[in-house]
């Protein structure tokens, strides 16, 4: 099964709140995004946004230029339908983050909660980092969250790579200045704990 087929199956067979990473609101992400981009005219991209409510909360806070990129058409369809007429400021993109055609120096903030840790091949991680470096403006910010060292070894039937702050930042290199890291203990919809590690960087 291809990566796209896998995720289409996940989103077609599970309800929004039946996936382990579901939260009603991504509070840590929202706090970091608002710190990085207090100007609501800033251009934001949520990578692997899927059915998550982050886009709803960004639009509700007045952000005028939000892109949601996901490999799953089914996930995008759910989020778009949920927003309805409020989806005006949102640009929807279907594609694999490692190969999607992204405009150069387009974004002030790149956000990813729970995509990067699925990239178990070093070539895919390198391609991802090249995409970030290409798409984020100099001086822009990058927020990436993965499972932490005590997080799960698998998710949705796929292997993941777990990171601490140092190893996660190390994947990106010196072009990305680490400003902060945050450890979050996420509780799944069925009450199991999952450790997430956030790295908050600025593109030099």
JSON list of C-alpha atoms in Angstrom, two decimals:
[
{"chain": "A", "resi": 1, "resn": "UNK", "atom": "CA", "xyz": [0.00, 0.00, 0.00]},
{"chain": "A", "resi": 2, "resn": "UNK", "atom": "CA", "xyz": [1.36, 3.44, -0.90]},
{"chain": "A", "resi": 3, "resn": "UNK", "atom": "CA", "xyz": [1.69, 6.15, 1.75]},
{"chain": "A", "resi": 4, "resn": "UNK", "atom": "CA", "xyz": [-1.20, 8.05, 0.21]},
{"chain": "A", "resi": 5, "resn": "UNK", "atom": "CA", "xyz": [-3.43, 4.96, 0.13]},
{"chain": "A", "resi": 6, "resn": "UNK", "atom": "CA", "xyz": [-2.59, 4.23, 3.76]},
{"chain": "A", "resi": 7, "resn": "UNK", "atom": "CA", "xyz": [-3.68, 7.68, 4.93]},
{"chain": "A", "resi": 8, "resn": "UNK", "atom": "CA", "xyz": [-6.75, 7.76, 2.71]},
{"chain": "A", "resi": 9, "resn": "UNK", "atom": "CA", "xyz": [-7.79, 4.50, 4.37]},
{"chain": "A", "resi": 10, "resn": "UNK", "atom": "CA", "xyz": [-7.16, 5.91, 7.86]},
{"chain": "A", "resi": 11, "resn": "UNK", "atom": "CA", "xyz": [-9.28, 9.00, 7.25]},
{"chain": "A", "resi": 12, "resn": "UNK", "atom": "CA", "xyz": [-12.04, 7.11, 5.42]},
{"chain": "A", "resi": 13, "resn": "UNK", "atom": "CA", "xyz": [-12.44, 4.50, 8.17]},
{"chain": "A", "resi": 14, "resn": "UNK", "atom": "CA", "xyz": [-11.92, 6.47, 11.39]},
{"chain": "A", "resi": 15, "resn": "UNK", "atom": "CA", "xyz": [-13.88, 9.36, 12.84]},
{"chain": "A", "resi": 16, "resn": "UNK", "atom": "CA", "xyz": [-12.08, 12.63, 13.59]},
{"chain": "A", "resi": 17, "resn": "UNK", "atom": "CA", "xyz": [-11.77, 11.79, 17.29]},
{"chain": "A", "resi": 18, "resn": "UNK", "atom": "CA", "xyz": [-10.79, 8.14, 16.76]},
{"chain": "A", "resi": 19, "resn": "UNK", "atom": "CA", "xyz": [-7.17, 8.82, 15.79]},
{"chain": "A", "resi": 20, "resn": "UNK", "atom": "CA", "xyz": [-4.54, 8.85, 18.53]},
{"chain": "A", "resi": 21, "resn": "UNK", "atom": "CA", "xyz": [-3.26, 12.37, 17.82]},
{"chain": "A", "resi": 22, "resn": "UNK", "atom": "CA", "xyz": [-6.68, 14.03, 18.08]},
{"chain": "A", "resi": 23, "resn": "UNK", "atom": "CA", "xyz": [-7.08, 17.00, 20.42]},
{"chain": "A", "resi": 24, "resn": "UNK", "atom": "CA", "xyz": [-10.05, 19.39, 20.43]},
{"chain": "A", "resi": 25, "resn": "UNK", "atom": "CA", "xyz": [-7.56, 22.29, 20.23]},
{"chain": "A", "resi": 26, "resn": "UNK", "atom": "CA", "xyz": [-3.81, 22.22, 19.61]},
{"chain": "A", "resi": 27, "resn": "UNK", "atom": "CA", "xyz": [-2.98, 24.61, 22.44]},
{"chain": "A", "resi": 28, "resn": "UNK", "atom": "CA", "xyz": [0.82, 24.29, 22.30]},
{"chain": "A", "resi": 29, "resn": "UNK", "atom": "CA", "xyz": [0.83, 24.82, 18.54]},
{"chain": "A", "resi": 30, "resn": "UNK", "atom": "CA", "xyz": [-1.47, 27.84, 18.79]},
{"chain": "A", "resi": 31, "resn": "UNK", "atom": "CA", "xyz": [0.70, 29.45, 21.46]},
{"chain": "A", "resi": 32, "resn": "UNK", "atom": "CA", "xyz": [3.88, 29.01, 19.41]},
{"chain": "A", "resi": 33, "resn": "UNK", "atom": "CA", "xyz": [2.25, 30.19, 16.18]},
{"chain": "A", "resi": 34, "resn": "UNK", "atom": "CA", "xyz": [0.93, 33.33, 17.85]},
{"chain": "A", "resi": 35, "resn": "UNK", "atom": "CA", "xyz": [4.37, 33.98, 19.33]},
{"chain": "A", "resi": 36, "resn": "UNK", "atom": "CA", "xyz": [5.99, 33.54, 15.92]},
{"chain": "A", "resi": 37, "resn": "UNK", "atom": "CA", "xyz": [3.36, 35.50, 13.98]},
{"chain": "A", "resi": 38, "resn": "UNK", "atom": "CA", "xyz": [1.40, 38.03, 16.02]},
{"chain": "A", "resi": 39, "resn": "UNK", "atom": "CA", "xyz": [0.48, 39.75, 12.73]},
{"chain": "A", "resi": 40, "resn": "UNK", "atom": "CA", "xyz": [-2.66, 38.03, 11.39]},
{"chain": "A", "resi": 41, "resn": "UNK", "atom": "CA", "xyz": [-1.57, 38.91, 7.87]},
{"chain": "A", "resi": 42, "resn": "UNK", "atom": "CA", "xyz": [1.31, 36.43, 8.16]},
{"chain": "A", "resi": 43, "resn": "UNK", "atom": "CA", "xyz": [1.38, 33.47, 5.77]},
{"chain": "A", "resi": 44, "resn": "UNK", "atom": "CA", "xyz": [1.11, 30.15, 7.61]},
{"chain": "A", "resi": 45, "resn": "UNK", "atom": "CA", "xyz": [1.32, 26.54, 6.40]},
{"chain": "A", "resi": 46, "resn": "UNK", "atom": "CA", "xyz": [0.08, 23.57, 8.42]},
{"chain": "A", "resi": 47, "resn": "UNK", "atom": "CA", "xyz": [1.79, 20.47, 7.08]},
{"chain": "A", "resi": 48, "resn": "UNK", "atom": "CA", "xyz": [-0.20, 17.28, 7.55]},
{"chain": "A", "resi": 49, "resn": "UNK", "atom": "CA", "xyz": [-3.09, 19.35, 8.85]},
{"chain": "A", "resi": 50, "resn": "UNK", "atom": "CA", "xyz": [-5.52, 16.57, 8.00]},
{"chain": "A", "resi": 51, "resn": "UNK", "atom": "CA", "xyz": [-8.78, 16.85, 9.91]},
{"chain": "A", "resi": 52, "resn": "UNK", "atom": "CA", "xyz": [-7.18, 18.76, 12.80]},
{"chain": "A", "resi": 53, "resn": "UNK", "atom": "CA", "xyz": [-8.95, 21.81, 14.24]},
{"chain": "A", "resi": 54, "resn": "UNK", "atom": "CA", "xyz": [-5.85, 24.01, 14.11]},
{"chain": "A", "resi": 55, "resn": "UNK", "atom": "CA", "xyz": [-7.04, 25.64, 10.88]},
{"chain": "A", "resi": 56, "resn": "UNK", "atom": "CA", "xyz": [-10.41, 26.45, 12.51]},
{"chain": "A", "resi": 57, "resn": "UNK", "atom": "CA", "xyz": [-8.69, 28.12, 15.45]},
{"chain": "A", "resi": 58, "resn": "UNK", "atom": "CA", "xyz": [-6.31, 30.09, 13.22]},
{"chain": "A", "resi": 59, "resn": "UNK", "atom": "CA", "xyz": [-9.19, 31.41, 11.10]},
{"chain": "A", "resi": 60, "resn": "UNK", "atom": "CA", "xyz": [-11.15, 32.24, 14.26]},
{"chain": "A", "resi": 61, "resn": "UNK", "atom": "CA", "xyz": [-8.17, 34.29, 15.46]},
{"chain": "A", "resi": 62, "resn": "UNK", "atom": "CA", "xyz": [-8.21, 36.32, 12.27]},
{"chain": "A", "resi": 63, "resn": "UNK", "atom": "CA", "xyz": [-5.34, 34.82, 10.28]},
{"chain": "A", "resi": 64, "resn": "UNK", "atom": "CA", "xyz": [-5.90, 35.74, 6.65]},
{"chain": "A", "resi": 65, "resn": "UNK", "atom": "CA", "xyz": [-3.43, 33.51, 4.76]},
{"chain": "A", "resi": 66, "resn": "UNK", "atom": "CA", "xyz": [-3.47, 29.88, 5.93]},
{"chain": "A", "resi": 67, "resn": "UNK", "atom": "CA", "xyz": [-2.41, 26.89, 3.84]},
{"chain": "A", "resi": 68, "resn": "UNK", "atom": "CA", "xyz": [-3.26, 23.31, 4.84]},
{"chain": "A", "resi": 69, "resn": "UNK", "atom": "CA", "xyz": [-1.20, 20.62, 3.13]},
{"chain": "A", "resi": 70, "resn": "UNK", "atom": "CA", "xyz": [-2.07, 16.95, 3.52]},
{"chain": "A", "resi": 71, "resn": "UNK", "atom": "CA", "xyz": [-1.50, 13.78, 1.53]},
{"chain": "A", "resi": 72, "resn": "UNK", "atom": "CA", "xyz": [-5.13, 12.71, 2.06]},
{"chain": "A", "resi": 73, "resn": "UNK", "atom": "CA", "xyz": [-7.96, 14.14, -0.01]},
{"chain": "A", "resi": 74, "resn": "UNK", "atom": "CA", "xyz": [-10.44, 12.60, 2.43]},
{"chain": "A", "resi": 75, "resn": "UNK", "atom": "CA", "xyz": [-8.91, 14.50, 5.37]},
{"chain": "A", "resi": 76, "resn": "UNK", "atom": "CA", "xyz": [-8.92, 17.80, 3.50]},
{"chain": "A", "resi": 77, "resn": "UNK", "atom": "CA", "xyz": [-12.55, 17.27, 2.48]},
{"chain": "A", "resi": 78, "resn": "UNK", "atom": "CA", "xyz": [-13.57, 16.84, 6.13]},
{"chain": "A", "resi": 79, "resn": "UNK", "atom": "CA", "xyz": [-11.76, 19.98, 7.28]},
{"chain": "A", "resi": 80, "resn": "UNK", "atom": "CA", "xyz": [-13.06, 22.06, 4.38]},
{"chain": "A", "resi": 81, "resn": "UNK", "atom": "CA", "xyz": [-16.66, 20.93, 4.95]},
{"chain": "A", "resi": 82, "resn": "UNK", "atom": "CA", "xyz": [-16.39, 21.62, 8.68]},
{"chain": "A", "resi": 83, "resn": "UNK", "atom": "CA", "xyz": [-15.22, 25.19, 8.10]},
{"chain": "A", "resi": 84, "resn": "UNK", "atom": "CA", "xyz": [-17.86, 25.87, 5.46]},
{"chain": "A", "resi": 85, "resn": "UNK", "atom": "CA", "xyz": [-18.06, 29.59, 4.54]},
{"chain": "A", "resi": 86, "resn": "UNK", "atom": "CA", "xyz": [-15.29, 30.34, 7.07]},
{"chain": "A", "resi": 87, "resn": "UNK", "atom": "CA", "xyz": [-12.79, 28.57, 4.82]},
{"chain": "A", "resi": 88, "resn": "UNK", "atom": "CA", "xyz": [-12.27, 31.70, 2.73]},
{"chain": "A", "resi": 89, "resn": "UNK", "atom": "CA", "xyz": [-8.74, 32.49, 3.99]},
{"chain": "A", "resi": 90, "resn": "UNK", "atom": "CA", "xyz": [-7.61, 28.87, 3.59]},
{"chain": "A", "resi": 91, "resn": "UNK", "atom": "CA", "xyz": [-5.58, 27.42, 0.70]},
{"chain": "A", "resi": 92, "resn": "UNK", "atom": "CA", "xyz": [-5.99, 23.64, 0.48]},
{"chain": "A", "resi": 93, "resn": "UNK", "atom": "CA", "xyz": [-3.19, 21.50, -0.97]},
{"chain": "A", "resi": 94, "resn": "UNK", "atom": "CA", "xyz": [-3.14, 17.75, -1.56]},
{"chain": "A", "resi": 95, "resn": "UNK", "atom": "CA", "xyz": [0.32, 16.23, -1.73]},
{"chain": "A", "resi": 96, "resn": "UNK", "atom": "CA", "xyz": [3.32, 14.60, -0.12]},
{"chain": "A", "resi": 97, "resn": "UNK", "atom": "CA", "xyz": [5.31, 17.22, 1.76]},
{"chain": "A", "resi": 98, "resn": "UNK", "atom": "CA", "xyz": [8.61, 15.83, 0.49]},
{"chain": "A", "resi": 99, "resn": "UNK", "atom": "CA", "xyz": [7.65, 16.35, -3.17]},
{"chain": "A", "resi": 100, "resn": "UNK", "atom": "CA", "xyz": [4.88, 18.98, -3.22]},
{"chain": "A", "resi": 101, "resn": "UNK", "atom": "CA", "xyz": [5.49, 22.06, -5.36]},
{"chain": "A", "resi": 102, "resn": "UNK", "atom": "CA", "xyz": [5.80, 24.87, -2.84]},
{"chain": "A", "resi": 103, "resn": "UNK", "atom": "CA", "xyz": [6.42, 28.51, -3.66]},
{"chain": "A", "resi": 104, "resn": "UNK", "atom": "CA", "xyz": [9.81, 29.82, -2.61]},
{"chain": "A", "resi": 105, "resn": "UNK", "atom": "CA", "xyz": [10.02, 32.08, 0.46]},
{"chain": "A", "resi": 106, "resn": "UNK", "atom": "CA", "xyz": [6.23, 32.02, 0.71]},
{"chain": "A", "resi": 107, "resn": "UNK", "atom": "CA", "xyz": [5.60, 31.36, 4.40]},
{"chain": "A", "resi": 108, "resn": "UNK", "atom": "CA", "xyz": [6.25, 33.17, 7.65]},
{"chain": "A", "resi": 109, "resn": "UNK", "atom": "CA", "xyz": [5.45, 30.07, 9.73]},
{"chain": "A", "resi": 110, "resn": "UNK", "atom": "CA", "xyz": [5.75, 26.37, 8.94]},
{"chain": "A", "resi": 111, "resn": "UNK", "atom": "CA", "xyz": [3.85, 24.12, 11.36]},
{"chain": "A", "resi": 112, "resn": "UNK", "atom": "CA", "xyz": [3.95, 20.33, 11.52]},
{"chain": "A", "resi": 113, "resn": "UNK", "atom": "CA", "xyz": [2.51, 18.25, 14.34]},
{"chain": "A", "resi": 114, "resn": "UNK", "atom": "CA", "xyz": [3.12, 14.54, 13.73]},
{"chain": "A", "resi": 115, "resn": "UNK", "atom": "CA", "xyz": [4.32, 14.27, 10.13]},
{"chain": "A", "resi": 116, "resn": "UNK", "atom": "CA", "xyz": [8.10, 14.42, 10.44]},
{"chain": "A", "resi": 117, "resn": "UNK", "atom": "CA", "xyz": [8.32, 11.43, 12.79]},
{"chain": "A", "resi": 118, "resn": "UNK", "atom": "CA", "xyz": [6.85, 9.19, 10.06]},
{"chain": "A", "resi": 119, "resn": "UNK", "atom": "CA", "xyz": [9.86, 9.89, 7.83]},
{"chain": "A", "resi": 120, "resn": "UNK", "atom": "CA", "xyz": [11.98, 6.88, 8.73]},
{"chain": "A", "resi": 121, "resn": "UNK", "atom": "CA", "xyz": [14.17, 7.15, 5.61]},
{"chain": "A", "resi": 122, "resn": "UNK", "atom": "CA", "xyz": [17.01, 9.68, 5.84]},
{"chain": "A", "resi": 123, "resn": "UNK", "atom": "CA", "xyz": [16.46, 10.68, 2.19]},
{"chain": "A", "resi": 124, "resn": "UNK", "atom": "CA", "xyz": [12.86, 11.63, 2.96]},
{"chain": "A", "resi": 125, "resn": "UNK", "atom": "CA", "xyz": [13.94, 13.67, 5.98]},
{"chain": "A", "resi": 126, "resn": "UNK", "atom": "CA", "xyz": [16.52, 15.49, 3.88]},
{"chain": "A", "resi": 127, "resn": "UNK", "atom": "CA", "xyz": [13.88, 16.22, 1.23]},
{"chain": "A", "resi": 128, "resn": "UNK", "atom": "CA", "xyz": [11.55, 17.56, 3.92]},
{"chain": "A", "resi": 129, "resn": "UNK", "atom": "CA", "xyz": [14.22, 19.90, 5.29]},
{"chain": "A", "resi": 130, "resn": "UNK", "atom": "CA", "xyz": [14.97, 21.17, 1.77]},
{"chain": "A", "resi": 131, "resn": "UNK", "atom": "CA", "xyz": [11.25, 21.94, 1.35]},
{"chain": "A", "resi": 132, "resn": "UNK", "atom": "CA", "xyz": [11.22, 23.92, 4.60]},
{"chain": "A", "resi": 133, "resn": "UNK", "atom": "CA", "xyz": [14.34, 25.87, 3.64]},
{"chain": "A", "resi": 134, "resn": "UNK", "atom": "CA", "xyz": [12.82, 26.63, 0.24]},
{"chain": "A", "resi": 135, "resn": "UNK", "atom": "CA", "xyz": [9.32, 27.61, 1.35]},
{"chain": "A", "resi": 136, "resn": "UNK", "atom": "CA", "xyz": [9.94, 29.62, 4.54]},
{"chain": "A", "resi": 137, "resn": "UNK", "atom": "CA", "xyz": [11.05, 33.23, 4.34]},
{"chain": "A", "resi": 138, "resn": "UNK", "atom": "CA", "xyz": [14.39, 34.22, 5.85]},
{"chain": "A", "resi": 139, "resn": "UNK", "atom": "CA", "xyz": [13.56, 35.20, 9.41]},
{"chain": "A", "resi": 140, "resn": "UNK", "atom": "CA", "xyz": [10.46, 33.00, 9.35]},
{"chain": "A", "resi": 141, "resn": "UNK", "atom": "CA", "xyz": [9.68, 30.39, 11.96]},
{"chain": "A", "resi": 142, "resn": "UNK", "atom": "CA", "xyz": [9.41, 26.60, 11.93]},
{"chain": "A", "resi": 143, "resn": "UNK", "atom": "CA", "xyz": [7.41, 24.59, 14.46]},
{"chain": "A", "resi": 144, "resn": "UNK", "atom": "CA", "xyz": [7.81, 20.82, 14.23]},
{"chain": "A", "resi": 145, "resn": "UNK", "atom": "CA", "xyz": [6.38, 18.34, 16.75]},
{"chain": "A", "resi": 146, "resn": "UNK", "atom": "CA", "xyz": [7.22, 14.64, 16.83]},
{"chain": "A", "resi": 147, "resn": "UNK", "atom": "CA", "xyz": [6.94, 11.84, 19.34]},
{"chain": "A", "resi": 148, "resn": "UNK", "atom": "CA", "xyz": [9.47, 12.35, 22.13]},
{"chain": "A", "resi": 149, "resn": "UNK", "atom": "CA", "xyz": [11.93, 9.74, 23.46]},
{"chain": "A", "resi": 150, "resn": "UNK", "atom": "CA", "xyz": [9.21, 8.19, 25.62]},
{"chain": "A", "resi": 151, "resn": "UNK", "atom": "CA", "xyz": [6.56, 8.34, 22.89]},
{"chain": "A", "resi": 152, "resn": "UNK", "atom": "CA", "xyz": [5.21, 5.40, 20.86]},
{"chain": "A", "resi": 153, "resn": "UNK", "atom": "CA", "xyz": [7.43, 3.46, 18.47]},
{"chain": "A", "resi": 154, "resn": "UNK", "atom": "CA", "xyz": [4.54, 3.04, 16.02]},
{"chain": "A", "resi": 155, "resn": "UNK", "atom": "CA", "xyz": [1.49, 5.06, 15.04]},
{"chain": "A", "resi": 156, "resn": "UNK", "atom": "CA", "xyz": [-1.40, 4.04, 12.76]},
{"chain": "A", "resi": 157, "resn": "UNK", "atom": "CA", "xyz": [0.46, 0.83, 11.98]},
{"chain": "A", "resi": 158, "resn": "UNK", "atom": "CA", "xyz": [3.60, 2.65, 10.78]},
{"chain": "A", "resi": 159, "resn": "UNK", "atom": "CA", "xyz": [7.06, 2.90, 12.33]},
{"chain": "A", "resi": 160, "resn": "UNK", "atom": "CA", "xyz": [8.11, 6.31, 13.59]},
{"chain": "A", "resi": 161, "resn": "UNK", "atom": "CA", "xyz": [11.34, 7.99, 14.66]},
{"chain": "A", "resi": 162, "resn": "UNK", "atom": "CA", "xyz": [11.32, 9.45, 18.18]},
{"chain": "A", "resi": 163, "resn": "UNK", "atom": "CA", "xyz": [13.32, 12.58, 18.99]},
{"chain": "A", "resi": 164, "resn": "UNK", "atom": "CA", "xyz": [14.53, 14.69, 21.85]},
{"chain": "A", "resi": 165, "resn": "UNK", "atom": "CA", "xyz": [15.05, 18.41, 21.24]},
{"chain": "A", "resi": 166, "resn": "UNK", "atom": "CA", "xyz": [18.70, 18.01, 20.27]},
{"chain": "A", "resi": 167, "resn": "UNK", "atom": "CA", "xyz": [18.21, 15.19, 17.78]},
{"chain": "A", "resi": 168, "resn": "UNK", "atom": "CA", "xyz": [15.16, 16.83, 16.21]},
{"chain": "A", "resi": 169, "resn": "UNK", "atom": "CA", "xyz": [16.94, 20.16, 15.75]},
{"chain": "A", "resi": 170, "resn": "UNK", "atom": "CA", "xyz": [19.97, 18.25, 14.46]},
{"chain": "A", "resi": 171, "resn": "UNK", "atom": "CA", "xyz": [17.94, 17.00, 11.50]},
{"chain": "A", "resi": 172, "resn": "UNK", "atom": "CA", "xyz": [17.48, 20.61, 10.36]},
{"chain": "A", "resi": 173, "resn": "UNK", "atom": "CA", "xyz": [20.97, 21.99, 10.87]},
{"chain": "A", "resi": 174, "resn": "UNK", "atom": "CA", "xyz": [22.53, 25.40, 11.56]},
{"chain": "A", "resi": 175, "resn": "UNK", "atom": "CA", "xyz": [20.35, 27.31, 9.08]},
{"chain": "A", "resi": 176, "resn": "UNK", "atom": "CA", "xyz": [17.55, 26.83, 11.63]},
{"chain": "A", "resi": 177, "resn": "UNK", "atom": "CA", "xyz": [18.21, 28.54, 14.95]},
{"chain": "A", "resi": 178, "resn": "UNK", "atom": "CA", "xyz": [16.56, 26.72, 17.86]},
{"chain": "A", "resi": 179, "resn": "UNK", "atom": "CA", "xyz": [14.61, 29.24, 19.93]},
{"chain": "A", "resi": 180, "resn": "UNK", "atom": "CA", "xyz": [12.73, 26.90, 22.24]},
{"chain": "A", "resi": 181, "resn": "UNK", "atom": "CA", "xyz": [11.58, 23.34, 22.77]},
{"chain": "A", "resi": 182, "resn": "UNK", "atom": "CA", "xyz": [8.44, 22.13, 24.49]},
{"chain": "A", "resi": 183, "resn": "UNK", "atom": "CA", "xyz": [7.55, 18.68, 25.80]},
{"chain": "A", "resi": 184, "resn": "UNK", "atom": "CA", "xyz": [3.83, 17.91, 25.77]},
{"chain": "A", "resi": 185, "resn": "UNK", "atom": "CA", "xyz": [2.14, 14.90, 27.36]},
{"chain": "A", "resi": 186, "resn": "UNK", "atom": "CA", "xyz": [-0.75, 14.32, 25.01]},
{"chain": "A", "resi": 187, "resn": "UNK", "atom": "CA", "xyz": [-3.65, 12.12, 26.07]},
{"chain": "A", "resi": 188, "resn": "UNK", "atom": "CA", "xyz": [-5.23, 10.07, 23.30]},
{"chain": "A", "resi": 189, "resn": "UNK", "atom": "CA", "xyz": [-9.04, 9.94, 23.01]},
{"chain": "A", "resi": 190, "resn": "UNK", "atom": "CA", "xyz": [-8.92, 6.59, 24.87]},
{"chain": "A", "resi": 191, "resn": "UNK", "atom": "CA", "xyz": [-6.79, 7.94, 27.71]},
{"chain": "A", "resi": 192, "resn": "UNK", "atom": "CA", "xyz": [-3.29, 6.69, 26.82]},
{"chain": "A", "resi": 193, "resn": "UNK", "atom": "CA", "xyz": [-0.37, 9.13, 27.29]},
{"chain": "A", "resi": 194, "resn": "UNK", "atom": "CA", "xyz": [1.82, 10.10, 24.35]},
{"chain": "A", "resi": 195, "resn": "UNK", "atom": "CA", "xyz": [4.92, 12.26, 24.70]},
{"chain": "A", "resi": 196, "resn": "UNK", "atom": "CA", "xyz": [5.37, 14.93, 22.00]},
{"chain": "A", "resi": 197, "resn": "UNK", "atom": "CA", "xyz": [8.48, 17.05, 21.48]},
{"chain": "A", "resi": 198, "resn": "UNK", "atom": "CA", "xyz": [8.16, 20.48, 19.83]},
{"chain": "A", "resi": 199, "resn": "UNK", "atom": "CA", "xyz": [11.07, 22.39, 18.35]},
{"chain": "A", "resi": 200, "resn": "UNK", "atom": "CA", "xyz": [10.59, 26.08, 17.62]},
{"chain": "A", "resi": 201, "resn": "UNK", "atom": "CA", "xyz": [13.18, 27.51, 15.21]},
{"chain": "A", "resi": 202, "resn": "UNK", "atom": "CA", "xyz": [13.89, 30.64, 13.19]},
{"chain": "A", "resi": 203, "resn": "UNK", "atom": "CA", "xyz": [15.31, 30.47, 9.68]},
{"chain": "A", "resi": 204, "resn": "UNK", "atom": "CA", "xyz": [18.58, 32.37, 9.59]}
]
